[in-house]
Amino acid sequence: GPKVLQIPSHQIIDMGQMVTLNCDPVSNHLYFYWYKQILGQQMEFLVNFYNGKVMEKSKLFKDQFSVERPDGSYFTLKIQPTALEDSAVYFCASSSPGQENTLYFGAGTRLSVL
Amino acid sequence: GQQVQQSPTSLVLQEGENAELQCNFSTSLNSMQWFYQRPGGSLVSVFYNPSGTKQSGRLTSTTVIKERRSSLHISSSQITDSGTYLCAMESNSGTYQRFGTGTKLQVVP
């Protein structure tokens, strides 16, 4: 089936550094999402993105977070600066026009902030 | 408050037994999707089922909008069914899906 790729699978960084998580969505998809899951806890919505703009974001999407998809390349989540509580698995998802409600997820990037 | 609640939180079955997983939501529903999360964490879509009943192999999903619930039935469970099952709903007023807390299923020989 359609695949969403996330790079890297695991990232370890020091608190205060910047990190960029990369997502290669399904090729004809136009709606993009980031979710955050702390180990053993619920999957939480962060942000969704369409036509170059953030459509909606949750209170977990702090000012230190930003998303973009320059020129149809990777859909990225940047955190600058990182904090200890940002440690989690970040899942990217995408969906297609006409089937916006059917999400395809990547395998996640495990972010460890030390 | 919690808009999507799943039950049970965990379940242990013997191979061959059936399972019924429940998802209840507190707001009007626009869409409902069931996911299987592997022990390693990756998510696989199991059903997109905003209403009615859908079946795929040993899995059946039923969503009853008026009662604000959806269920996932697994028949003749297998060890490889072990993992966490998540439901995710999008409300009529929302633009994204909210996940339930999940049901952790363990199938033993």
mmCIF file of C-alpha atoms in Angstrom:
data_model
loop_
_atom_site.group_PDB
_atom_site.id
_atom_site.type_symbol
_atom_site.label_atom_id
_atom_site.label_comp_id
_atom_site.label_asym_id
_atom_site.label_seq_id
_atom_site.Cartn_x
_atom_site.Cartn_y
_atom_site.Cartn_z
ATOM 1 C CA GLY A 1 0.000 0.000 0.000
ATOM 2 C CA PRO A 2 0.958 3.683 -0.001
ATOM 3 C CA LYS A 3 3.941 4.453 2.203
ATOM 4 C CA VAL A 4 4.983 7.453 4.227
ATOM 5 C CA LEU A 5 8.708 7.490 4.987
ATOM 6 C CA GLN A 6 10.226 9.194 7.988
ATOM 7 C CA ILE A 7 13.871 10.052 8.321
ATOM 8 C CA PRO A 8 15.690 9.433 10.611
ATOM 9 C CA SER A 9 14.124 6.612 12.609
ATOM 10 C CA HIS A 10 15.932 7.729 15.757
ATOM 11 C CA GLN A 11 17.553 11.041 16.652
ATOM 12 C CA ILE A 12 19.488 11.831 19.814
ATOM 13 C CA ILE A 13 20.318 15.445 20.579
ATOM 14 C CA ASP A 14 21.286 17.673 23.472
ATOM 15 C CA MET A 15 18.717 19.950 25.037
ATOM 16 C CA GLY A 16 18.737 23.377 23.422
ATOM 17 C CA GLN A 17 19.853 22.161 20.024
ATOM 18 C CA MET A 18 17.757 22.378 16.900
ATOM 19 C CA VAL A 19 16.330 19.270 15.263
ATOM 20 C CA THR A 20 14.527 18.719 11.963
ATOM 21 C CA LEU A 21 12.375 15.664 11.438
ATOM 22 C CA ASN A 22 11.739 14.701 7.838
ATOM 23 C CA CYS A 23 8.698 13.114 6.280
ATOM 24 C CA ASP A 24 8.327 11.902 2.714
ATOM 25 C CA PRO A 25 4.551 11.645 2.258
ATOM 26 C CA VAL A 26 2.627 9.532 -0.248
ATOM 27 C CA SER A 27 3.255 11.057 -3.664
ATOM 28 C CA ASN A 28 -0.186 12.442 -4.563
ATOM 29 C CA HIS A 29 -1.174 13.435 -1.036
ATOM 30 C CA LEU A 30 -1.741 17.071 -0.200
ATOM 31 C CA TYR A 31 -2.728 17.014 3.489
ATOM 32 C CA PHE A 32 0.018 16.480 6.039
ATOM 33 C CA TYR A 33 -0.002 15.916 9.767
ATOM 34 C CA TRP A 34 2.345 15.552 12.701
ATOM 35 C CA TYR A 35 1.415 13.588 15.814
ATOM 36 C CA LYS A 36 3.411 13.108 19.013
ATOM 37 C CA GLN A 37 3.404 10.016 21.202
ATOM 38 C CA ILE A 38 5.272 9.917 24.489
ATOM 39 C CA LEU A 39 6.242 6.352 25.396
ATOM 40 C CA GLY A 40 3.240 4.456 26.730
ATOM 41 C CA GLN A 41 0.891 7.389 26.272
ATOM 42 C CA GLN A 42 -1.765 8.515 23.843
ATOM 43 C CA MET A 43 -1.133 9.680 20.298
ATOM 44 C CA GLU A 44 -1.600 13.473 20.333
ATOM 45 C CA PHE A 45 -2.248 15.747 17.375
ATOM 46 C CA LEU A 46 0.282 18.519 16.798
ATOM 47 C CA VAL A 47 -0.475 20.197 13.498
ATOM 48 C CA ASN A 48 -1.943 19.764 10.048
ATOM 49 C CA PHE A 49 -0.784 21.459 6.877
ATOM 50 C CA TYR A 50 -2.296 22.061 3.467
ATOM 51 C CA ASN A 51 -1.432 24.240 0.513
ATOM 52 C CA GLY A 52 1.622 25.645 2.215
ATOM 53 C CA LYS A 53 -0.198 26.675 5.356
ATOM 54 C CA VAL A 54 -0.902 25.422 8.844
ATOM 55 C CA MET A 55 -4.609 24.638 9.010
ATOM 56 C CA GLU A 56 -4.884 23.810 12.667
ATOM 57 C CA LYS A 57 -2.507 23.257 15.564
ATOM 58 C CA SER A 58 -2.891 22.016 19.103
ATOM 59 C CA LYS A 59 -1.542 23.555 22.299
ATOM 60 C CA LEU A 60 1.277 20.993 22.136
ATOM 61 C CA PHE A 61 2.553 22.804 19.040
ATOM 62 C CA LYS A 62 4.696 25.273 20.946
ATOM 63 C CA ASP A 63 6.284 28.424 19.539
ATOM 64 C CA GLN A 64 9.530 26.460 19.202
ATOM 65 C CA PHE A 65 7.881 24.227 16.612
ATOM 66 C CA SER A 66 7.554 24.980 12.912
ATOM 67 C CA VAL A 67 6.529 23.038 9.818
ATOM 68 C CA GLU A 68 7.111 23.510 6.124
ATOM 69 C CA ARG A 69 7.209 21.678 2.840
ATOM 70 C CA PRO A 70 9.470 23.670 0.551
ATOM 71 C CA ASP A 71 8.906 22.987 -3.168
ATOM 72 C CA GLY A 72 7.080 19.697 -2.668
ATOM 73 C CA SER A 73 10.029 18.037 -0.990
ATOM 74 C CA TYR A 74 10.037 16.663 2.543
ATOM 75 C CA PHE A 75 7.388 17.815 4.975
ATOM 76 C CA THR A 76 9.460 18.831 7.980
ATOM 77 C CA LEU A 77 8.950 19.473 11.663
ATOM 78 C CA LYS A 78 11.603 21.705 13.171
ATOM 79 C CA ILE A 79 12.054 22.180 16.901
ATOM 80 C CA GLN A 80 14.310 25.048 17.967
ATOM 81 C CA PRO A 81 15.379 24.961 20.725
ATOM 82 C CA THR A 82 14.554 21.485 21.985
ATOM 83 C CA ALA A 83 13.515 20.745 25.574
ATOM 84 C CA LEU A 84 13.585 17.533 27.595
ATOM 85 C CA GLU A 85 9.818 17.161 27.323
ATOM 86 C CA ASP A 86 10.108 17.012 23.539
ATOM 87 C CA SER A 87 11.398 13.452 23.839
ATOM 88 C CA ALA A 88 8.792 11.289 22.130
ATOM 89 C CA VAL A 89 8.018 9.466 18.910
ATOM 90 C CA TYR A 90 6.841 11.847 16.208
ATOM 91 C CA PHE A 91 4.565 10.398 13.563
ATOM 92 C CA CYS A 92 3.954 11.959 10.202
ATOM 93 C CA ALA A 93 0.766 11.231 8.261
ATOM 94 C CA SER A 94 -0.666 12.256 4.930
ATOM 95 C CA SER A 95 -3.958 11.993 3.097
ATOM 96 C CA SER A 96 -5.183 12.647 -0.407
ATOM 97 C CA PRO A 97 -7.715 15.101 -1.800
ATOM 98 C CA GLY A 98 -11.168 13.581 -1.655
ATOM 99 C CA GLN A 99 -10.045 11.137 1.020
ATOM 100 C CA GLU A 100 -8.764 13.588 3.563
ATOM 101 C CA ASN A 101 -10.092 11.495 6.419
ATOM 102 C CA THR A 102 -8.084 8.386 5.552
ATOM 103 C CA LEU A 103 -4.653 8.888 7.026
ATOM 104 C CA TYR A 104 -1.489 6.985 6.145
ATOM 105 C CA PHE A 105 1.188 7.049 8.802
ATOM 106 C CA GLY A 106 4.950 6.769 8.752
ATOM 107 C CA ALA A 107 6.844 4.512 11.133
ATOM 108 C CA GLY A 108 7.771 7.438 13.356
ATOM 109 C CA THR A 109 10.963 9.178 14.433
ATOM 110 C CA ARG A 110 12.032 8.545 17.991
ATOM 111 C CA LEU A 111 13.485 11.778 19.365
ATOM 112 C CA SER A 112 15.598 11.593 22.507
ATOM 113 C CA VAL A 113 16.533 14.943 24.050
ATOM 114 C CA LEU A 114 19.294 14.631 26.640
ATOM 115 C CA GLY B 1 -12.374 16.249 28.553
ATOM 116 C CA GLN B 2 -11.475 13.017 26.842
ATOM 117 C CA GLN B 3 -13.368 12.876 23.561
ATOM 118 C CA VAL B 4 -12.384 9.358 22.514
ATOM 119 C CA GLN B 5 -12.392 6.505 24.992
ATOM 120 C CA GLN B 6 -11.464 2.929 24.288
ATOM 121 C CA SER B 7 -12.220 -0.223 26.221
ATOM 122 C CA PRO B 8 -10.862 -2.460 27.463
ATOM 123 C CA THR B 9 -7.441 -0.907 28.042
ATOM 124 C CA SER B 10 -5.846 -4.325 27.759
ATOM 125 C CA LEU B 11 -6.941 -7.814 26.841
ATOM 126 C CA VAL B 12 -5.335 -11.249 26.917
ATOM 127 C CA LEU B 13 -6.793 -13.937 24.681
ATOM 128 C CA GLN B 14 -5.983 -17.511 23.978
ATOM 129 C CA GLU B 15 -5.309 -18.217 20.347
ATOM 130 C CA GLY B 16 -8.588 -18.875 18.558
ATOM 131 C CA GLU B 17 -10.752 -16.754 20.864
ATOM 132 C CA ASN B 18 -12.719 -13.742 19.636
ATOM 133 C CA ALA B 19 -12.266 -10.149 20.780
ATOM 134 C CA GLU B 20 -14.535 -7.124 20.788
ATOM 135 C CA LEU B 21 -12.868 -3.741 21.137
ATOM 136 C CA GLN B 22 -14.910 -0.624 21.801
ATOM 137 C CA CYS B 23 -14.442 3.027 20.967
ATOM 138 C CA ASN B 24 -16.799 5.678 22.355
ATOM 139 C CA PHE B 25 -16.740 9.332 21.440
ATOM 140 C CA SER B 26 -18.325 12.347 23.036
ATOM 141 C CA THR B 27 -18.876 14.591 20.012
ATOM 142 C CA SER B 28 -20.607 14.281 16.657
ATOM 143 C CA LEU B 29 -18.657 12.141 14.277
ATOM 144 C CA ASN B 30 -17.363 12.981 10.821
ATOM 145 C CA SER B 31 -15.011 10.058 10.338
ATOM 146 C CA MET B 32 -13.719 7.018 12.209
ATOM 147 C CA GLN B 33 -10.554 5.056 11.513
ATOM 148 C CA TRP B 34 -9.101 2.031 13.273
ATOM 149 C CA PHE B 35 -5.345 1.512 13.422
ATOM 150 C CA TYR B 36 -3.109 -1.319 14.531
ATOM 151 C CA GLN B 37 0.091 -0.200 16.219
ATOM 152 C CA ARG B 38 2.851 -2.771 16.108
ATOM 153 C CA PRO B 39 4.930 -3.378 19.244
ATOM 154 C CA GLY B 40 7.722 -1.396 17.557
ATOM 155 C CA GLY B 41 5.367 1.575 17.182
ATOM 156 C CA SER B 42 4.462 1.876 13.497
ATOM 157 C CA LEU B 43 0.803 2.375 12.609
ATOM 158 C CA VAL B 44 -1.197 0.453 10.052
ATOM 159 C CA SER B 45 -4.685 1.463 9.015
ATOM 160 C CA VAL B 46 -7.142 -1.340 9.636
ATOM 161 C CA PHE B 47 -10.465 0.240 8.709
ATOM 162 C CA TYR B 48 -11.833 3.559 7.618
ATOM 163 C CA ASN B 49 -15.423 3.233 8.743
ATOM 164 C CA PRO B 50 -17.442 6.402 9.377
ATOM 165 C CA SER B 51 -20.720 4.462 9.571
ATOM 166 C CA GLY B 52 -22.188 1.000 9.212
ATOM 167 C CA THR B 53 -20.363 -2.307 9.115
ATOM 168 C CA LYS B 54 -17.257 -3.308 7.199
ATOM 169 C CA GLN B 55 -15.521 -6.662 7.122
ATOM 170 C CA SER B 56 -12.056 -7.673 6.031
ATOM 171 C CA GLY B 57 -11.068 -11.268 6.678
ATOM 172 C CA ARG B 58 -11.273 -11.957 10.391
ATOM 173 C CA LEU B 59 -11.879 -8.299 11.241
ATOM 174 C CA THR B 60 -15.251 -6.548 11.373
ATOM 175 C CA SER B 61 -15.853 -2.912 12.248
ATOM 176 C CA THR B 62 -19.248 -1.447 13.140
ATOM 177 C CA THR B 63 -19.823 2.259 13.675
ATOM 178 C CA VAL B 64 -23.154 3.500 15.022
ATOM 179 C CA ILE B 65 -23.172 7.273 14.726
ATOM 180 C CA LYS B 66 -26.326 7.883 16.779
ATOM 181 C CA GLU B 67 -24.878 5.924 19.685
ATOM 182 C CA ARG B 68 -21.432 7.560 19.265
ATOM 183 C CA ARG B 69 -19.549 4.302 19.247
ATOM 184 C CA SER B 70 -17.492 2.082 17.017
ATOM 185 C CA SER B 71 -16.360 -1.492 17.582
ATOM 186 C CA LEU B 72 -13.697 -3.743 16.153
ATOM 187 C CA HIS B 73 -14.358 -7.471 16.256
ATOM 188 C CA ILE B 74 -11.484 -9.902 15.805
ATOM 189 C CA SER B 75 -12.522 -13.490 15.247
ATOM 190 C CA SER B 76 -10.320 -16.569 15.692
ATOM 191 C CA SER B 77 -7.473 -14.491 17.109
ATOM 192 C CA GLN B 78 -3.879 -15.326 16.197
ATOM 193 C CA ILE B 79 -0.639 -14.609 18.008
ATOM 194 C CA THR B 80 0.296 -12.159 15.271
ATOM 195 C CA ASP B 81 -2.773 -10.056 16.165
ATOM 196 C CA SER B 82 -0.956 -8.958 19.336
ATOM 197 C CA GLY B 83 -0.356 -5.236 19.536
ATOM 198 C CA THR B 84 -2.261 -2.055 20.290
ATOM 199 C CA TYR B 85 -5.467 -1.135 18.498
ATOM 200 C CA LEU B 86 -6.261 2.551 18.246
ATOM 201 C CA CYS B 87 -9.396 4.268 17.079
ATOM 202 C CA ALA B 88 -9.247 7.804 15.741
ATOM 203 C CA MET B 89 -12.226 10.033 15.105
ATOM 204 C CA GLU B 90 -12.710 13.365 13.463
ATOM 205 C CA SER B 91 -15.557 15.458 14.786
ATOM 206 C CA ASN B 92 -17.935 17.436 12.629
ATOM 207 C CA SER B 93 -16.319 20.638 13.818
ATOM 208 C CA GLY B 94 -12.701 19.477 13.518
ATOM 209 C CA THR B 95 -10.052 19.238 10.868
ATOM 210 C CA TYR B 96 -7.963 16.451 12.365
ATOM 211 C CA GLN B 97 -8.329 13.051 13.954
ATOM 212 C CA ARG B 98 -8.241 12.491 17.684
ATOM 213 C CA PHE B 99 -6.949 9.183 18.942
ATOM 214 C CA GLY B 100 -8.253 7.020 21.724
ATOM 215 C CA THR B 101 -5.948 5.664 24.409
ATOM 216 C CA GLY B 102 -5.800 2.269 22.729
ATOM 217 C CA THR B 103 -6.490 -1.360 23.614
ATOM 218 C CA LYS B 104 -3.407 -3.482 24.128
ATOM 219 C CA LEU B 105 -4.139 -6.988 22.895
ATOM 220 C CA GLN B 106 -2.020 -9.996 23.727
ATOM 221 C CA VAL B 107 -2.812 -13.346 22.127
ATOM 222 C CA VAL B 108 -1.158 -16.322 23.778
ATOM 223 C CA PRO B 109 -0.851 -19.968 22.644
#
